[in-house]
Amino acid sequence: MISAEKIPNNVNLSSNKRLQRALEHWQPKYIQWWRDMGPQGFQDYHQVYVRTAISVDPEGWAHFEYVKLPEYRWGIFLADPVHDRRIGFGDFLGQPVWQEVPGEFRNQLRRLIVTQGDTEPASVEQQRLLGQRCPSLYDLRNLFQVNVEEGRHLWAMVYLLHSYFGRDGRDEAEELLERQSGNRDKPRILEAFNEPIDNWLDFFMFTMFTDRDGKSQLMSLSESSLDPLSRTTRFMLTEEAHHMFVGETGIARILERTCQLMKQAGFSGDVRKLGGIDMPTIQKHLNLWFSLSLDLHGSEVSSNAATYFANGLKGRAKEDTFDEHVVKDSYYRMEFFEDGKPVTKEILMRNAMNEVLRDWYVGDCAAGVVRWNRILEQHGLSERLRLPDRKFHRGIGMYSGFHFDPNGVPLTSEQWEQRKHEWLPSTADAEYLLSIMAEPIYEPGKFANYIAPPRRGINQLPIDFQYIRTEQ
Ligand SMILES: [Fe+2]
Ligand SMILES: [Fe+2]
């Protein structure tokens, strides 16, 4: 049964019969999906110490309790309304924001919401086997926290579809549970969400780089003229921050441990002999997930992006920090690749909106890499991690038909085939990672050999707290 007790919300669910009816139909399918496609082996006998959002104010939002995962209270929350909010960009600048979907933008808005919504269950599917290879109970709990919140993000998008898009919205909500990550016939919409994540190095890189694309997208949607979309995504951003924390600190702890092992190995770099993860392997996984996540921002020149901006549907990250919000006659200097050479051209700024967002994203990633490199520096190591050039390993946009090395130097197909595993994980790398993760660690306070313990536990609890307990 649908009730406000079971579904914490601030959208007046108890007095909204239409939404109740739609959810009553959808929710059992969601639970079935969670059981089939969510964390494998952790559905029935495990209680997980997770944070549940029960309201948007700070206390309600950080409510911790032990729950069985399928009984998690997935809720529906919108950030508080902004009084007299006005459209902040595009052709309707300054007009009041919309509380309903304008007919002429219905298809475009539905597309944006479905594309965002599709990524949420996709990542849960990608990560569903990781629990059986976890480096600690602390990490296992973080994985499940991320998973239940991605589930909640799906609820957030389904709420919008059910409330504002009628029959088509209900159909789309069902299809969000029918597509499957990596499925040949019914794949998820975006490519990075069809890639398997079967080891924890991939998981941490994914939460660092791909969840950060989530942040890019949510920031631009939170500028939207459709006020319920803006408010929904604004609240989602608070959860996204935790996902990136899991990724950034996860890699930081691997680096910490790798440094320790390198010292033990006499700085030979051969930390695999000691069961650690060597720097080249870490760099390759960074290259993989950064490049896949760059693709998620779409083509460099995009008339769709221009239309979304003109119509006020999707803005730039931190739109109010820009001087000019109509952006009709300004240009963006963009590098093209023609006849094997880079050529700079001026592109109408509105057509370059994907690239503008990608610029913001690259800057945000670069700051994270600087923080990682401090660890290497503190240990007196000369190695550094770095972001590959944006042209490297692209599957979408103007560079996708060509090959480049991580410095952006063009390569022939033969050179690429010969050398790609210097820069991207190979089957041997995957096998090595699985070999050191084969035994999961469920003992409180114990950590796998390849990762250092965190600085502190969750919710001010000790690191060796029993974050997950079993019951008979
Ligand atoms: Fe999400
Ligand atoms: Fe996320």
Short mmCIF file of C-alpha atoms and ligand atoms in Angstrom, two decimals:
data_model
loop_
_atom_site.label_atom_id
_atom_site.label_comp_id
_atom_site.label_asym_id
_atom_site.label_seq_id
_atom_site.Cartn_x
_atom_site.Cartn_y
_atom_site.Cartn_z
CA MET A 1 0.00 0.00 0.00
CA ILE A 2 1.10 3.53 -0.74
CA SER A 3 1.27 5.71 2.36
CA ALA A 4 3.16 8.77 3.46
CA GLU A 5 4.62 6.66 6.30
CA LYS A 6 6.19 4.21 3.87
CA ILE A 7 7.06 6.85 1.30
CA PRO A 8 8.50 9.88 3.07
CA ASN A 9 7.74 12.94 0.96
CA ASN A 10 7.13 16.65 0.84
CA VAL A 11 4.85 16.59 -2.20
CA ASN A 12 1.53 16.05 -0.37
CA LEU A 13 1.33 12.46 -1.47
CA SER A 14 -1.47 11.67 1.01
CA SER A 15 -3.86 14.12 -0.68
CA ASN A 16 -2.79 13.45 -4.26
CA LYS A 17 -5.00 10.55 -5.41
CA ARG A 18 -3.73 10.58 -8.98
CA LEU A 19 -0.11 10.24 -7.92
CA GLN A 20 -1.04 7.57 -5.36
CA ARG A 21 -2.77 5.50 -8.02
CA ALA A 22 0.15 5.82 -10.44
CA LEU A 23 2.65 4.86 -7.73
CA GLU A 24 0.54 1.97 -6.48
CA HIS A 25 0.90 0.46 -9.90
CA TRP A 26 4.60 1.25 -10.32
CA GLN A 27 6.02 0.61 -6.85
CA PRO A 28 5.61 -3.23 -6.80
CA LYS A 29 7.43 -3.37 -10.14
CA TYR A 30 10.17 -1.21 -8.70
CA ILE A 31 10.60 -3.55 -5.71
CA GLN A 32 10.72 -6.54 -8.03
CA TRP A 33 13.35 -4.76 -10.13
CA TRP A 34 15.38 -3.98 -6.98
CA ARG A 35 15.28 -7.64 -5.94
CA ASP A 36 16.23 -8.91 -9.40
CA MET A 37 18.70 -6.25 -10.46
CA GLY A 38 19.85 -4.63 -7.19
CA PRO A 39 22.63 -5.81 -4.84
CA GLN A 40 22.92 -9.57 -5.28
CA GLY A 41 23.03 -11.60 -2.09
CA PHE A 42 22.03 -8.72 0.19
CA GLN A 43 18.27 -8.65 -0.08
CA ASP A 44 16.83 -10.73 2.72
CA TYR A 45 19.18 -11.39 5.61
CA HIS A 46 21.20 -8.21 5.94
CA GLN A 47 20.45 -5.04 7.82
CA VAL A 48 22.39 -2.07 6.52
CA TYR A 49 23.14 1.10 8.47
CA VAL A 50 21.95 3.65 5.90
CA ARG A 51 20.87 7.23 5.75
CA THR A 52 17.24 7.77 4.75
CA ALA A 53 15.93 11.16 3.69
CA ILE A 54 12.73 11.77 5.64
CA SER A 55 12.56 15.51 5.02
CA VAL A 56 14.66 18.16 3.29
CA ASP A 57 15.81 19.97 6.42
CA PRO A 58 19.23 18.99 7.77
CA GLU A 59 18.03 16.69 10.58
CA GLY A 60 15.45 14.84 8.50
CA TRP A 61 17.80 14.46 5.63
CA ALA A 62 20.54 12.80 7.66
CA HIS A 63 18.42 10.20 9.44
CA PHE A 64 20.41 6.96 10.01
CA GLU A 65 18.98 3.54 10.79
CA TYR A 66 19.45 -0.18 10.09
CA VAL A 67 17.20 -1.39 7.28
CA LYS A 68 16.83 -4.37 5.04
CA LEU A 69 17.52 -3.04 1.57
CA PRO A 70 14.18 -3.90 -0.07
CA GLU A 71 12.47 -2.17 2.86
CA TYR A 72 14.37 1.08 2.39
CA ARG A 73 11.92 3.99 2.45
CA TRP A 74 12.50 5.54 -0.97
CA GLY A 75 10.96 8.98 -0.72
CA ILE A 76 10.03 11.92 -2.92
CA PHE A 77 11.59 15.25 -2.08
CA LEU A 78 11.73 18.65 -3.70
CA ALA A 79 14.04 21.36 -2.41
CA ASP A 80 12.13 24.27 -0.89
CA PRO A 81 10.56 26.65 -3.43
CA VAL A 82 12.30 29.93 -4.14
CA HIS A 83 9.88 32.84 -3.70
CA ASP A 84 8.95 34.52 -7.00
CA ARG A 85 11.52 32.51 -8.92
CA ARG A 86 12.10 33.79 -12.47
CA ILE A 87 13.47 32.13 -15.59
CA GLY A 88 17.22 32.69 -15.48
CA PHE A 89 18.34 32.22 -19.09
CA GLY A 90 17.30 31.84 -22.72
CA ASP A 91 14.51 33.48 -24.71
CA PHE A 92 12.09 33.72 -21.76
CA LEU A 93 14.55 35.33 -19.37
CA GLY A 94 12.83 37.14 -16.50
CA GLN A 95 9.38 35.54 -16.89
CA PRO A 96 7.91 33.56 -13.97
CA VAL A 97 9.01 29.91 -13.89
CA TRP A 98 6.54 27.20 -14.92
CA GLN A 99 4.62 25.06 -12.45
CA GLU A 100 3.17 22.98 -15.28
CA VAL A 101 4.77 21.66 -18.47
CA PRO A 102 4.13 23.95 -21.46
CA GLY A 103 2.64 21.87 -24.30
CA GLU A 104 5.22 23.00 -26.84
CA PHE A 105 8.13 21.74 -24.71
CA ARG A 106 6.52 18.59 -23.44
CA ASN A 107 8.51 16.18 -25.62
CA GLN A 108 11.82 17.88 -24.99
CA LEU A 109 11.29 17.94 -21.24
CA ARG A 110 10.16 14.33 -21.15
CA ARG A 111 13.29 13.35 -23.10
CA LEU A 112 15.53 15.18 -20.62
CA ILE A 113 13.82 13.59 -17.61
CA VAL A 114 13.83 10.09 -19.09
CA THR A 115 17.52 10.35 -20.04
CA GLN A 116 18.44 11.45 -16.52
CA GLY A 117 16.10 8.86 -14.96
CA ASP A 118 17.58 6.03 -17.01
CA THR A 119 21.06 6.51 -15.53
CA GLU A 120 19.85 5.99 -11.95
CA PRO A 121 18.71 2.33 -12.04
CA ALA A 122 21.46 1.64 -14.60
CA SER A 123 24.21 2.30 -12.08
CA VAL A 124 22.55 0.05 -9.50
CA GLU A 125 22.51 -2.71 -12.12
CA GLN A 126 26.15 -2.11 -13.02
CA GLN A 127 27.21 -2.40 -9.37
CA ARG A 128 25.08 -5.32 -8.30
CA LEU A 129 27.86 -7.89 -7.88
CA LEU A 130 30.31 -5.69 -6.02
CA GLY A 131 29.04 -6.66 -2.58
CA GLN A 132 30.54 -10.10 -3.03
CA ARG A 133 34.04 -8.60 -3.45
CA CYS A 134 33.99 -5.75 -0.95
CA PRO A 135 37.20 -4.47 0.69
CA SER A 136 35.45 -3.84 4.04
CA LEU A 137 32.11 -3.54 5.79
CA TYR A 138 32.53 0.25 5.76
CA ASP A 139 32.87 0.22 1.95
CA LEU A 140 30.04 -2.24 1.53
CA ARG A 141 27.77 0.08 3.47
CA ASN A 142 28.84 3.03 1.28
CA LEU A 143 28.10 1.02 -1.85
CA PHE A 144 24.58 0.29 -0.61
CA GLN A 145 24.06 3.92 0.42
CA VAL A 146 24.92 4.99 -3.11
CA ASN A 147 22.66 2.26 -4.53
CA VAL A 148 19.57 3.16 -2.47
CA GLU A 149 20.04 6.83 -3.31
CA GLU A 150 20.30 6.07 -7.03
CA GLY A 151 17.05 4.19 -6.51
CA ARG A 152 15.61 7.31 -4.90
CA HIS A 153 16.79 9.40 -7.85
CA LEU A 154 14.81 7.09 -10.08
CA TRP A 155 11.80 7.76 -7.84
CA ALA A 156 12.43 11.49 -8.22
CA MET A 157 12.27 11.28 -12.02
CA VAL A 158 9.28 8.92 -11.91
CA TYR A 159 7.48 11.41 -9.67
CA LEU A 160 7.91 14.04 -12.39
CA LEU A 161 6.79 11.66 -15.13
CA HIS A 162 3.72 10.56 -13.16
CA SER A 163 2.76 14.06 -12.09
CA TYR A 164 3.34 16.09 -15.25
CA PHE A 165 3.28 13.80 -18.28
CA GLY A 166 0.05 11.79 -18.01
CA ARG A 167 -0.21 8.52 -19.86
CA ASP A 168 3.14 8.83 -21.70
CA GLY A 169 4.82 9.60 -18.41
CA ARG A 170 3.44 6.42 -16.87
CA ASP A 171 4.65 4.40 -19.86
CA GLU A 172 8.10 5.94 -19.63
CA ALA A 173 8.22 5.14 -15.90
CA GLU A 174 7.63 1.47 -16.69
CA GLU A 175 10.26 1.44 -19.39
CA LEU A 176 12.82 2.79 -16.94
CA LEU A 177 12.50 -0.58 -15.19
CA GLU A 178 12.60 -2.57 -18.41
CA ARG A 179 15.81 -1.40 -20.06
CA GLN A 180 18.86 -3.08 -18.52
CA SER A 181 22.47 -2.09 -18.27
CA GLY A 182 24.51 -4.00 -20.85
CA ASN A 183 21.48 -5.80 -22.27
CA ARG A 184 21.91 -6.31 -25.99
CA ASP A 185 18.28 -5.87 -26.95
CA LYS A 186 17.20 -3.29 -24.38
CA PRO A 187 20.27 -1.43 -23.21
CA ARG A 188 20.36 1.69 -21.07
CA ILE A 189 20.25 4.92 -23.08
CA LEU A 190 23.80 6.19 -22.46
CA GLU A 191 26.89 4.16 -23.16
CA ALA A 192 28.82 4.64 -19.90
CA PHE A 193 25.83 3.06 -18.15
CA ASN A 194 26.17 -0.13 -20.15
CA GLU A 195 29.79 -0.76 -19.14
CA PRO A 196 30.26 -3.40 -16.45
CA ILE A 197 31.58 -2.34 -13.04
CA ASP A 198 32.83 -5.55 -11.54
CA ASN A 199 35.77 -4.46 -9.43
CA TRP A 200 36.11 -1.77 -6.79
CA LEU A 201 38.68 0.30 -8.69
CA ASP A 202 36.06 0.75 -11.40
CA PHE A 203 33.44 1.51 -8.75
CA PHE A 204 35.49 4.29 -7.15
CA MET A 205 36.43 5.77 -10.55
CA PHE A 206 32.78 5.58 -11.59
CA THR A 207 31.58 7.41 -8.48
CA MET A 208 34.37 9.98 -8.92
CA PHE A 209 33.89 10.68 -12.63
CA THR A 210 30.50 9.40 -13.75
CA ASP A 211 28.60 10.55 -10.68
CA ARG A 212 30.32 13.89 -11.28
CA ASP A 213 28.75 13.93 -14.73
CA GLY A 214 25.52 13.40 -12.76
CA LYS A 215 26.45 16.53 -10.86
CA SER A 216 27.01 18.46 -14.15
CA GLN A 217 23.67 17.37 -15.51
CA LEU A 218 21.77 17.99 -12.28
CA MET A 219 23.31 21.44 -11.96
CA SER A 220 22.17 22.36 -15.44
CA LEU A 221 18.69 20.87 -14.87
CA SER A 222 18.38 22.68 -11.54
CA GLU A 223 18.47 25.92 -13.58
CA SER A 224 15.40 24.76 -15.53
CA SER A 225 12.32 26.96 -16.00
CA LEU A 226 10.19 23.94 -15.08
CA ASP A 227 10.18 24.59 -11.36
CA PRO A 228 9.38 21.05 -10.12
CA LEU A 229 12.34 19.76 -12.18
CA SER A 230 14.58 22.44 -10.74
CA ARG A 231 13.52 21.69 -7.16
CA THR A 232 13.81 17.91 -7.58
CA THR A 233 17.30 18.06 -9.03
CA ARG A 234 18.45 20.57 -6.42
CA PHE A 235 17.70 18.04 -3.69
CA MET A 236 19.33 15.23 -5.68
CA LEU A 237 22.55 17.24 -5.77
CA THR A 238 22.90 16.95 -1.99
CA GLU A 239 22.96 13.14 -2.36
CA GLU A 240 25.27 13.26 -5.38
CA ALA A 241 27.89 14.97 -3.24
CA HIS A 242 28.09 11.84 -1.07
CA HIS A 243 28.55 9.59 -4.11
CA MET A 244 31.53 11.64 -5.26
CA PHE A 245 32.90 11.58 -1.72
CA VAL A 246 32.81 7.77 -1.85
CA GLY A 247 34.70 7.79 -5.15
CA GLU A 248 37.27 10.41 -4.28
CA THR A 249 38.10 9.02 -0.84
CA GLY A 250 38.05 5.45 -2.17
CA ILE A 251 40.78 6.25 -4.69
CA ALA A 252 42.61 8.38 -2.10
CA ARG A 253 42.72 5.36 0.23
CA ILE A 254 43.97 3.08 -2.56
CA LEU A 255 46.69 5.64 -3.35
CA GLU A 256 47.62 5.82 0.32
CA ARG A 257 48.03 2.07 0.46
CA THR A 258 49.86 1.92 -2.88
CA CYS A 259 52.37 4.47 -1.55
CA GLN A 260 52.93 2.38 1.58
CA LEU A 261 53.45 -0.75 -0.51
CA MET A 262 55.78 1.02 -2.93
CA LYS A 263 57.98 2.02 0.00
CA GLN A 264 57.96 -1.57 1.20
CA ALA A 265 58.90 -2.74 -2.28
CA GLY A 266 61.89 -0.39 -2.23
CA PHE A 267 60.23 2.08 -4.65
CA SER A 268 60.50 -0.50 -7.42
CA GLY A 269 56.89 0.20 -8.30
CA ASP A 270 56.13 -3.48 -8.42
CA VAL A 271 53.39 -3.37 -5.83
CA ARG A 272 51.46 -6.19 -7.46
CA LYS A 273 53.92 -8.58 -5.87
CA LEU A 274 52.69 -7.26 -2.54
CA GLY A 275 49.05 -7.51 -3.56
CA GLY A 276 48.53 -3.79 -4.11
CA ILE A 277 47.28 -1.79 -7.08
CA ASP A 278 50.11 -0.24 -9.08
CA MET A 279 50.04 3.35 -10.33
CA PRO A 280 49.75 2.47 -14.06
CA THR A 281 46.61 0.42 -13.34
CA ILE A 282 45.08 3.29 -11.37
CA GLN A 283 45.88 5.72 -14.20
CA LYS A 284 44.32 3.40 -16.81
CA HIS A 285 41.05 3.21 -14.88
CA LEU A 286 41.07 6.98 -14.47
CA ASN A 287 41.53 7.32 -18.25
CA LEU A 288 38.66 4.93 -18.92
CA TRP A 289 36.02 6.52 -16.69
CA PHE A 290 37.03 10.11 -17.38
CA SER A 291 36.76 9.59 -21.14
CA LEU A 292 33.45 7.69 -20.88
CA SER A 293 32.08 10.48 -18.70
CA LEU A 294 33.22 13.19 -21.13
CA ASP A 295 31.08 11.45 -23.74
CA LEU A 296 28.04 11.77 -21.47
CA HIS A 297 28.11 15.52 -22.04
CA GLY A 298 27.17 14.99 -25.71
CA SER A 299 28.48 16.39 -29.00
CA GLU A 300 30.60 19.53 -28.97
CA VAL A 301 28.32 21.28 -31.45
CA SER A 302 24.70 20.52 -30.72
CA SER A 303 21.51 22.08 -32.00
CA ASN A 304 19.58 20.17 -29.30
CA ALA A 305 21.66 21.83 -26.61
CA ALA A 306 20.99 25.20 -28.28
CA THR A 307 17.23 24.52 -28.28
CA TYR A 308 17.24 23.41 -24.65
CA PHE A 309 19.03 26.60 -23.70
CA ALA A 310 16.88 28.90 -25.85
CA ASN A 311 13.70 27.40 -24.39
CA GLY A 312 14.95 27.64 -20.83
CA LEU A 313 14.87 23.89 -20.23
CA LYS A 314 18.52 23.23 -19.40
CA GLY A 315 20.94 25.98 -18.35
CA ARG A 316 24.62 26.17 -17.63
CA ALA A 317 26.08 25.00 -14.32
CA LYS A 318 25.88 28.00 -11.96
CA GLU A 319 24.02 30.10 -14.52
CA ASP A 320 23.94 33.12 -12.22
CA THR A 321 27.74 33.39 -12.27
CA PHE A 322 27.64 34.25 -15.99
CA ASP A 323 27.29 37.90 -17.05
CA GLU A 324 24.91 37.32 -19.89
CA HIS A 325 21.98 34.91 -19.89
CA VAL A 326 20.37 35.24 -23.33
CA VAL A 327 23.59 34.45 -25.19
CA LYS A 328 22.30 35.13 -28.67
CA ASP A 329 25.25 36.72 -30.40
CA SER A 330 28.24 35.44 -28.49
CA TYR A 331 30.68 32.88 -29.75
CA TYR A 332 32.73 30.04 -28.32
CA ARG A 333 36.22 29.34 -29.63
CA MET A 334 36.31 25.63 -30.28
CA GLU A 335 39.07 23.36 -31.47
CA PHE A 336 38.14 21.16 -34.44
CA PHE A 337 40.18 18.37 -35.90
CA GLU A 338 40.41 18.61 -39.67
CA ASP A 339 42.78 16.86 -42.08
CA GLY A 340 44.75 15.54 -39.15
CA LYS A 341 45.29 18.99 -37.63
CA PRO A 342 43.62 21.08 -34.91
CA VAL A 343 41.80 24.14 -36.25
CA THR A 344 40.13 26.73 -34.03
CA LYS A 345 36.74 28.09 -35.09
CA GLU A 346 34.11 30.35 -33.62
CA ILE A 347 30.83 28.62 -32.87
CA LEU A 348 27.60 30.27 -31.75
CA MET A 349 27.68 29.93 -27.97
CA ARG A 350 24.21 28.38 -27.79
CA ASN A 351 25.37 25.56 -30.04
CA ALA A 352 28.38 25.02 -27.80
CA MET A 353 26.43 24.55 -24.55
CA ASN A 354 27.49 20.90 -24.18
CA GLU A 355 31.10 21.99 -24.42
CA VAL A 356 30.54 24.79 -21.91
CA LEU A 357 29.21 22.23 -19.42
CA ARG A 358 32.08 19.88 -20.27
CA ASP A 359 34.53 22.72 -19.47
CA TRP A 360 32.97 23.08 -16.05
CA TYR A 361 33.15 19.31 -15.57
CA VAL A 362 36.81 19.02 -16.60
CA GLY A 363 37.72 21.78 -14.14
CA ASP A 364 35.87 20.01 -11.32
CA CYS A 365 37.62 16.71 -12.13
CA ALA A 366 41.03 18.40 -12.35
CA ALA A 367 40.61 19.80 -8.84
CA GLY A 368 39.98 16.26 -7.58
CA VAL A 369 43.12 14.96 -9.28
CA VAL A 370 45.15 17.71 -7.61
CA ARG A 371 43.84 16.50 -4.23
CA TRP A 372 44.85 12.91 -5.08
CA ASN A 373 48.32 14.00 -6.16
CA ARG A 374 48.89 15.61 -2.77
CA ILE A 375 48.91 12.11 -1.27
CA LEU A 376 51.65 11.00 -3.66
CA GLU A 377 53.58 14.14 -2.88
CA GLN A 378 53.26 13.65 0.88
CA HIS A 379 54.77 10.19 0.47
CA GLY A 380 57.68 11.65 -1.48
CA LEU A 381 56.74 9.91 -4.71
CA SER A 382 57.47 11.46 -8.08
CA GLU A 383 54.54 9.76 -9.86
CA ARG A 384 51.42 11.85 -10.52
CA LEU A 385 47.96 11.08 -11.80
CA ARG A 386 46.61 13.19 -14.62
CA LEU A 387 43.49 13.65 -16.71
CA PRO A 388 43.98 12.49 -20.29
CA ASP A 389 43.41 14.98 -23.10
CA ARG A 390 39.73 15.43 -23.99
CA LYS A 391 40.32 13.90 -27.40
CA PHE A 392 41.50 10.60 -25.91
CA HIS A 393 39.19 7.55 -26.28
CA ARG A 394 36.06 9.40 -27.28
CA GLY A 395 32.98 7.57 -28.52
CA ILE A 396 30.79 10.65 -29.04
CA GLY A 397 31.41 13.96 -30.76
CA MET A 398 33.90 15.16 -33.32
CA TYR A 399 36.87 13.17 -32.03
CA SER A 400 35.04 9.86 -31.98
CA GLY A 401 36.17 8.75 -35.43
CA PHE A 402 39.85 9.24 -34.62
CA HIS A 403 42.49 7.96 -32.23
CA PHE A 404 44.62 10.00 -29.86
CA ASP A 405 47.02 9.20 -27.08
CA PRO A 406 46.45 10.69 -23.60
CA ASN A 407 48.47 13.78 -24.64
CA GLY A 408 46.11 14.39 -27.54
CA VAL A 409 48.62 13.30 -30.18
CA PRO A 410 46.85 11.72 -33.19
CA LEU A 411 47.48 8.02 -33.82
CA THR A 412 46.70 5.70 -36.71
CA SER A 413 44.32 2.81 -36.06
CA GLU A 414 47.27 0.41 -36.06
CA GLN A 415 49.19 2.48 -33.53
CA TRP A 416 46.08 2.68 -31.38
CA GLU A 417 45.49 -1.07 -31.49
CA GLN A 418 49.11 -1.73 -30.60
CA ARG A 419 49.28 0.69 -27.74
CA LYS A 420 45.77 1.11 -26.27
CA HIS A 421 46.45 -1.14 -23.28
CA GLU A 422 49.21 1.18 -22.18
CA TRP A 423 46.38 3.61 -21.45
CA LEU A 424 43.25 1.55 -20.88
CA PRO A 425 42.69 -1.54 -18.68
CA SER A 426 43.47 -4.86 -20.35
CA THR A 427 41.98 -8.28 -19.65
CA ALA A 428 45.10 -9.06 -17.62
CA ASP A 429 44.51 -5.95 -15.49
CA ALA A 430 40.89 -6.97 -14.92
CA GLU A 431 41.97 -10.48 -13.93
CA TYR A 432 44.55 -9.13 -11.53
CA LEU A 433 42.01 -6.85 -9.85
CA LEU A 434 39.51 -9.67 -9.51
CA SER A 435 42.22 -11.89 -8.03
CA ILE A 436 42.93 -9.45 -5.19
CA MET A 437 39.21 -8.88 -4.61
CA ALA A 438 38.14 -12.51 -4.73
CA GLU A 439 37.68 -12.76 -0.97
CA PRO A 440 35.19 -10.25 0.41
CA ILE A 441 35.95 -8.77 3.81
CA TYR A 442 32.99 -8.70 6.15
CA GLU A 443 34.79 -8.47 9.47
CA PRO A 444 34.22 -5.05 11.12
CA GLY A 445 37.34 -2.87 11.13
CA LYS A 446 39.25 -5.08 8.70
CA PHE A 447 40.33 -3.82 5.27
CA ALA A 448 41.59 -5.48 2.11
CA ASN A 449 45.33 -5.26 1.58
CA TYR A 450 45.05 -2.88 -1.39
CA ILE A 451 43.19 -0.08 0.42
CA ALA A 452 43.90 2.00 3.54
CA PRO A 453 41.17 2.45 6.19
CA PRO A 454 39.22 5.73 6.04
CA ARG A 455 40.04 8.61 8.38
CA ARG A 456 36.72 8.31 10.17
CA GLY A 457 33.57 6.23 10.18
CA ILE A 458 30.04 7.04 9.08
CA ASN A 459 27.90 9.41 11.17
CA GLN A 460 30.71 9.84 13.71
CA LEU A 461 30.77 6.13 14.46
CA PRO A 462 34.04 4.22 14.77
CA ILE A 463 35.64 2.67 11.71
CA ASP A 464 35.13 -0.83 13.15
CA PHE A 465 31.40 -0.28 13.71
CA GLN A 466 29.18 -3.14 12.51
CA TYR A 467 27.80 -1.22 9.50
CA ILE A 468 25.97 -4.29 8.25
CA ARG A 469 24.59 -7.04 10.40
CA THR A 470 23.02 -10.32 9.46
CA GLU A 471 19.88 -11.75 10.93
CA GLN A 472 18.54 -15.25 10.70
FE FE B 1 21.81 9.69 -9.20
FE FE B 2 25.02 9.37 -8.00
#
